[in-house]
Amino acid sequence: MQKWYLAHCRPREESRALQNLSNQEIEAFYPFVEVQKIVRGKRVTRTEALFPGYLFVRADLELTSSTTISSTRGIRNLVRFGALPCVVPSELVYELMCRSDSDELREKLSDLPKCGEPVQISQGPFAGLEAIYQEADGDTRAILLLTLLQKETPASIANSDYTRL
């Protein structure tokens, strides 16, 4: 009977492990999500692993040896508790498959501030002031709401010049 197991991969070789497992006709799942981050002051969309270094493998260990899976290029070993590999509930894996690229998950993993979130300006003429993030202003800037002389004023600030609180 086929069950889902958790495999620990070698560093940055998850895609190689997926390909090699596929070549052996062993089903595998590597959950990932696309998130937006600020890198060097620019907004960048990246694909990130939900569980870096791990992937789910579906196999019947009576037909396919656990040694075969562990010796696959890119795989370090199966996660074990004692002598036996850890069985992952199939409902959990199928739920992850359904949600692996959802908007909720993308928002949780993104390091961009959300509308209304406080930020602190670290560079420029407003350095040291706190502001409220309003919205993105292109790829390299954002609209922040500053309180100057007891009046809220919107200002366009470079993404590299502020940090989340």
PDB file of C-alpha atoms in Angstrom:
ATOM      1  CA  MET A   1       0.000   0.000   0.000  1.00  0.00           C
ATOM      2  CA  GLN A   2       1.384   3.406  -0.992  1.00  0.00           C
ATOM      3  CA  LYS A   3       1.934   5.954   1.764  1.00  0.00           C
ATOM      4  CA  TRP A   4       3.436   9.414   1.943  1.00  0.00           C
ATOM      5  CA  TYR A   5       6.872   9.819   3.568  1.00  0.00           C
ATOM      6  CA  LEU A   6       9.042  12.838   4.272  1.00  0.00           C
ATOM      7  CA  ALA A   7      12.448  12.929   2.582  1.00  0.00           C
ATOM      8  CA  HIS A   8      15.325  15.164   3.637  1.00  0.00           C
ATOM      9  CA  CYS A   9      17.176  16.563   0.610  1.00  0.00           C
ATOM     10  CA  ARG A  10      20.735  17.665   0.107  1.00  0.00           C
ATOM     11  CA  PRO A  11      21.176  21.470   0.201  1.00  0.00           C
ATOM     12  CA  ARG A  12      19.534  23.172  -2.822  1.00  0.00           C
ATOM     13  CA  GLU A  13      18.969  19.851  -4.634  1.00  0.00           C
ATOM     14  CA  GLU A  14      15.220  19.527  -4.247  1.00  0.00           C
ATOM     15  CA  SER A  15      14.577  19.912  -7.984  1.00  0.00           C
ATOM     16  CA  ARG A  16      17.224  17.290  -8.783  1.00  0.00           C
ATOM     17  CA  ALA A  17      15.606  14.907  -6.291  1.00  0.00           C
ATOM     18  CA  LEU A  18      12.158  15.512  -7.847  1.00  0.00           C
ATOM     19  CA  GLN A  19      13.509  14.785 -11.323  1.00  0.00           C
ATOM     20  CA  ASN A  20      15.333  11.617 -10.254  1.00  0.00           C
ATOM     21  CA  LEU A  21      12.308  10.316  -8.325  1.00  0.00           C
ATOM     22  CA  SER A  22      10.159  11.005 -11.386  1.00  0.00           C
ATOM     23  CA  ASN A  23      12.626   9.034 -13.527  1.00  0.00           C
ATOM     24  CA  GLN A  24      12.117   6.081 -11.147  1.00  0.00           C
ATOM     25  CA  GLU A  25       8.316   6.544 -11.407  1.00  0.00           C
ATOM     26  CA  ILE A  26       8.035   7.477  -7.739  1.00  0.00           C
ATOM     27  CA  GLU A  27       5.520  10.224  -6.970  1.00  0.00           C
ATOM     28  CA  ALA A  28       6.924  13.224  -5.097  1.00  0.00           C
ATOM     29  CA  PHE A  29       5.616  16.628  -4.022  1.00  0.00           C
ATOM     30  CA  TYR A  30       7.643  19.741  -3.256  1.00  0.00           C
ATOM     31  CA  PRO A  31       5.398  22.547  -1.927  1.00  0.00           C
ATOM     32  CA  PHE A  32       6.403  26.053  -2.949  1.00  0.00           C
ATOM     33  CA  VAL A  33       4.873  29.511  -3.204  1.00  0.00           C
ATOM     34  CA  GLU A  34       5.660  32.712  -5.108  1.00  0.00           C
ATOM     35  CA  VAL A  35       6.258  35.681  -2.793  1.00  0.00           C
ATOM     36  CA  GLN A  36       7.162  39.312  -3.336  1.00  0.00           C
ATOM     37  CA  LYS A  37      10.183  40.709  -1.546  1.00  0.00           C
ATOM     38  CA  ILE A  38      12.266  43.840  -1.685  1.00  0.00           C
ATOM     39  CA  VAL A  39      15.797  43.104  -2.914  1.00  0.00           C
ATOM     40  CA  ARG A  40      18.218  46.017  -3.313  1.00  0.00           C
ATOM     41  CA  GLY A  41      15.317  48.451  -3.204  1.00  0.00           C
ATOM     42  CA  LYS A  42      13.305  46.754  -5.961  1.00  0.00           C
ATOM     43  CA  ARG A  43      10.188  44.617  -5.695  1.00  0.00           C
ATOM     44  CA  VAL A  44      10.998  41.070  -6.859  1.00  0.00           C
ATOM     45  CA  THR A  45       8.775  37.992  -7.177  1.00  0.00           C
ATOM     46  CA  ARG A  46      10.509  34.789  -6.100  1.00  0.00           C
ATOM     47  CA  THR A  47       9.542  31.169  -5.782  1.00  0.00           C
ATOM     48  CA  GLU A  48      10.309  29.892  -2.285  1.00  0.00           C
ATOM     49  CA  ALA A  49       9.988  26.498  -0.704  1.00  0.00           C
ATOM     50  CA  LEU A  50       7.362  26.031   1.945  1.00  0.00           C
ATOM     51  CA  PHE A  51       9.632  23.517   3.713  1.00  0.00           C
ATOM     52  CA  PRO A  52      13.197  24.134   2.484  1.00  0.00           C
ATOM     53  CA  GLY A  53      15.231  20.944   2.276  1.00  0.00           C
ATOM     54  CA  TYR A  54      12.274  18.546   2.471  1.00  0.00           C
ATOM     55  CA  LEU A  55       9.898  16.929   0.018  1.00  0.00           C
ATOM     56  CA  PHE A  56       7.087  14.408   0.267  1.00  0.00           C
ATOM     57  CA  VAL A  57       7.477  11.005  -1.385  1.00  0.00           C
ATOM     58  CA  ARG A  58       4.659   8.531  -2.085  1.00  0.00           C
ATOM     59  CA  ALA A  59       5.774   4.935  -2.281  1.00  0.00           C
ATOM     60  CA  ASP A  60       5.012   1.389  -1.207  1.00  0.00           C
ATOM     61  CA  LEU A  61       8.044   0.395   0.872  1.00  0.00           C
ATOM     62  CA  GLU A  62       7.214  -3.295   0.407  1.00  0.00           C
ATOM     63  CA  LEU A  63       7.789  -2.921  -3.356  1.00  0.00           C
ATOM     64  CA  THR A  64      10.276  -0.027  -3.409  1.00  0.00           C
ATOM     65  CA  SER A  65      13.047  -0.223  -0.856  1.00  0.00           C
ATOM     66  CA  SER A  66      13.641   2.786   1.386  1.00  0.00           C
ATOM     67  CA  THR A  67      17.307   2.417   0.418  1.00  0.00           C
ATOM     68  CA  THR A  68      16.335   3.042  -3.218  1.00  0.00           C
ATOM     69  CA  ILE A  69      14.696   6.323  -2.236  1.00  0.00           C
ATOM     70  CA  SER A  70      17.529   7.332   0.118  1.00  0.00           C
ATOM     71  CA  SER A  71      20.170   6.633  -2.536  1.00  0.00           C
ATOM     72  CA  THR A  72      18.399   8.755  -5.157  1.00  0.00           C
ATOM     73  CA  ARG A  73      20.531  11.727  -6.225  1.00  0.00           C
ATOM     74  CA  GLY A  74      19.461  14.822  -4.319  1.00  0.00           C
ATOM     75  CA  ILE A  75      17.962  12.890  -1.379  1.00  0.00           C
ATOM     76  CA  ARG A  76      19.894  12.651   1.863  1.00  0.00           C
ATOM     77  CA  ASN A  77      17.537  10.164   3.582  1.00  0.00           C
ATOM     78  CA  LEU A  78      13.970   9.529   4.678  1.00  0.00           C
ATOM     79  CA  VAL A  79      12.966  11.148   7.950  1.00  0.00           C
ATOM     80  CA  ARG A  80      12.709   8.393  10.553  1.00  0.00           C
ATOM     81  CA  PHE A  81      11.453   7.922  14.075  1.00  0.00           C
ATOM     82  CA  GLY A  82      13.503   5.022  15.335  1.00  0.00           C
ATOM     83  CA  ALA A  83      14.044   2.377  12.661  1.00  0.00           C
ATOM     84  CA  LEU A  84      10.961   3.090  10.539  1.00  0.00           C
ATOM     85  CA  PRO A  85      10.406   5.999   8.130  1.00  0.00           C
ATOM     86  CA  CYS A  86       7.850   8.548   9.307  1.00  0.00           C
ATOM     87  CA  VAL A  87       4.469   8.187   7.580  1.00  0.00           C
ATOM     88  CA  VAL A  88       2.824  11.517   6.726  1.00  0.00           C
ATOM     89  CA  PRO A  89      -1.000  11.539   6.715  1.00  0.00           C
ATOM     90  CA  SER A  90      -2.192  11.678   3.104  1.00  0.00           C
ATOM     91  CA  GLU A  91      -4.883  14.232   4.029  1.00  0.00           C
ATOM     92  CA  LEU A  92      -2.127  16.640   5.100  1.00  0.00           C
ATOM     93  CA  VAL A  93      -0.231  16.243   1.829  1.00  0.00           C
ATOM     94  CA  TYR A  94      -3.363  16.675  -0.285  1.00  0.00           C
ATOM     95  CA  GLU A  95      -4.316  19.770   1.721  1.00  0.00           C
ATOM     96  CA  LEU A  96      -0.834  21.200   1.091  1.00  0.00           C
ATOM     97  CA  MET A  97      -1.225  20.421  -2.613  1.00  0.00           C
ATOM     98  CA  CYS A  98      -4.464  22.390  -2.703  1.00  0.00           C
ATOM     99  CA  ARG A  99      -3.067  25.358  -0.775  1.00  0.00           C
ATOM    100  CA  SER A 100       0.586  25.447  -1.838  1.00  0.00           C
ATOM    101  CA  ASP A 101       0.170  28.491  -4.078  1.00  0.00           C
ATOM    102  CA  SER A 102      -2.715  30.305  -2.375  1.00  0.00           C
ATOM    103  CA  ASP A 103      -3.027  34.063  -1.899  1.00  0.00           C
ATOM    104  CA  GLU A 104      -3.183  33.662   1.916  1.00  0.00           C
ATOM    105  CA  LEU A 105       0.096  31.765   2.006  1.00  0.00           C
ATOM    106  CA  ARG A 106       1.755  34.225  -0.370  1.00  0.00           C
ATOM    107  CA  GLU A 107       0.752  37.093   1.908  1.00  0.00           C
ATOM    108  CA  LYS A 108       2.070  35.359   5.047  1.00  0.00           C
ATOM    109  CA  LEU A 109       5.494  34.670   3.529  1.00  0.00           C
ATOM    110  CA  SER A 110       5.922  38.055   1.834  1.00  0.00           C
ATOM    111  CA  ASP A 111       8.222  40.505   3.601  1.00  0.00           C
ATOM    112  CA  LEU A 112       6.473  43.539   2.094  1.00  0.00           C
ATOM    113  CA  PRO A 113       4.446  45.671   4.488  1.00  0.00           C
ATOM    114  CA  LYS A 114       0.673  45.628   4.141  1.00  0.00           C
ATOM    115  CA  CYS A 115      -1.499  48.731   3.827  1.00  0.00           C
ATOM    116  CA  GLY A 116      -1.794  50.445   7.227  1.00  0.00           C
ATOM    117  CA  GLU A 117       1.290  48.758   8.703  1.00  0.00           C
ATOM    118  CA  PRO A 118       3.820  50.992  10.544  1.00  0.00           C
ATOM    119  CA  VAL A 119       7.313  51.425   9.062  1.00  0.00           C
ATOM    120  CA  GLN A 120      10.363  53.413  10.092  1.00  0.00           C
ATOM    121  CA  ILE A 121      12.266  55.578   7.631  1.00  0.00           C
ATOM    122  CA  SER A 122      15.977  54.827   7.884  1.00  0.00           C
ATOM    123  CA  GLN A 123      17.528  57.126   5.270  1.00  0.00           C
ATOM    124  CA  GLY A 124      16.955  60.508   3.668  1.00  0.00           C
ATOM    125  CA  PRO A 125      15.543  63.736   5.086  1.00  0.00           C
ATOM    126  CA  PHE A 126      12.852  61.913   7.094  1.00  0.00           C
ATOM    127  CA  ALA A 127      15.284  59.434   8.731  1.00  0.00           C
ATOM    128  CA  GLY A 128      14.119  58.286  12.168  1.00  0.00           C
ATOM    129  CA  LEU A 129      10.439  59.114  11.622  1.00  0.00           C
ATOM    130  CA  GLU A 130       7.695  56.530  11.769  1.00  0.00           C
ATOM    131  CA  ALA A 131       5.177  56.350   8.921  1.00  0.00           C
ATOM    132  CA  ILE A 132       2.255  54.252   7.752  1.00  0.00           C
ATOM    133  CA  TYR A 133       2.675  52.173   4.584  1.00  0.00           C
ATOM    134  CA  GLN A 134      -0.053  53.023   2.064  1.00  0.00           C
ATOM    135  CA  GLU A 135       0.774  51.367  -1.295  1.00  0.00           C
ATOM    136  CA  ALA A 136       3.501  50.528  -3.791  1.00  0.00           C
ATOM    137  CA  ASP A 137       4.565  53.322  -6.123  1.00  0.00           C
ATOM    138  CA  GLY A 138       6.118  51.282  -8.945  1.00  0.00           C
ATOM    139  CA  ASP A 139       8.830  48.700  -8.346  1.00  0.00           C
ATOM    140  CA  THR A 140      11.319  50.839  -6.429  1.00  0.00           C
ATOM    141  CA  ARG A 141       9.225  53.237  -4.340  1.00  0.00           C
ATOM    142  CA  ALA A 142       6.264  53.256  -1.939  1.00  0.00           C
ATOM    143  CA  ILE A 143       3.728  55.813  -0.735  1.00  0.00           C
ATOM    144  CA  LEU A 144       4.090  56.359   3.021  1.00  0.00           C
ATOM    145  CA  LEU A 145       1.826  58.492   5.206  1.00  0.00           C
ATOM    146  CA  LEU A 146       3.917  60.819   7.413  1.00  0.00           C
ATOM    147  CA  THR A 147       2.647  62.972  10.259  1.00  0.00           C
ATOM    148  CA  LEU A 148       4.314  66.374   9.868  1.00  0.00           C
ATOM    149  CA  LEU A 149       3.161  69.347  11.960  1.00  0.00           C
ATOM    150  CA  GLN A 150       0.149  67.334  13.122  1.00  0.00           C
ATOM    151  CA  LYS A 151      -1.007  66.790   9.560  1.00  0.00           C
ATOM    152  CA  GLU A 152      -0.876  63.492   7.651  1.00  0.00           C
ATOM    153  CA  THR A 153       1.106  63.916   4.443  1.00  0.00           C
ATOM    154  CA  PRO A 154       1.700  61.255   1.782  1.00  0.00           C
ATOM    155  CA  ALA A 155       5.293  60.934   0.532  1.00  0.00           C
ATOM    156  CA  SER A 156       6.924  58.715  -2.083  1.00  0.00           C
ATOM    157  CA  ILE A 157       9.953  57.009  -0.495  1.00  0.00           C
ATOM    158  CA  ALA A 158      12.424  54.512  -2.014  1.00  0.00           C
ATOM    159  CA  ASN A 159      11.889  50.920  -0.862  1.00  0.00           C
ATOM    160  CA  SER A 160      15.465  50.750   0.447  1.00  0.00           C
ATOM    161  CA  ASP A 161      14.905  53.784   2.712  1.00  0.00           C
ATOM    162  CA  TYR A 162      12.372  52.255   5.145  1.00  0.00           C
ATOM    163  CA  THR A 163      11.951  49.098   7.244  1.00  0.00           C
ATOM    164  CA  ARG A 164       8.982  47.323   8.822  1.00  0.00           C
ATOM    165  CA  LEU A 165       8.515  47.737  12.558  1.00  0.00           C
TER     166      LEU A 165
END
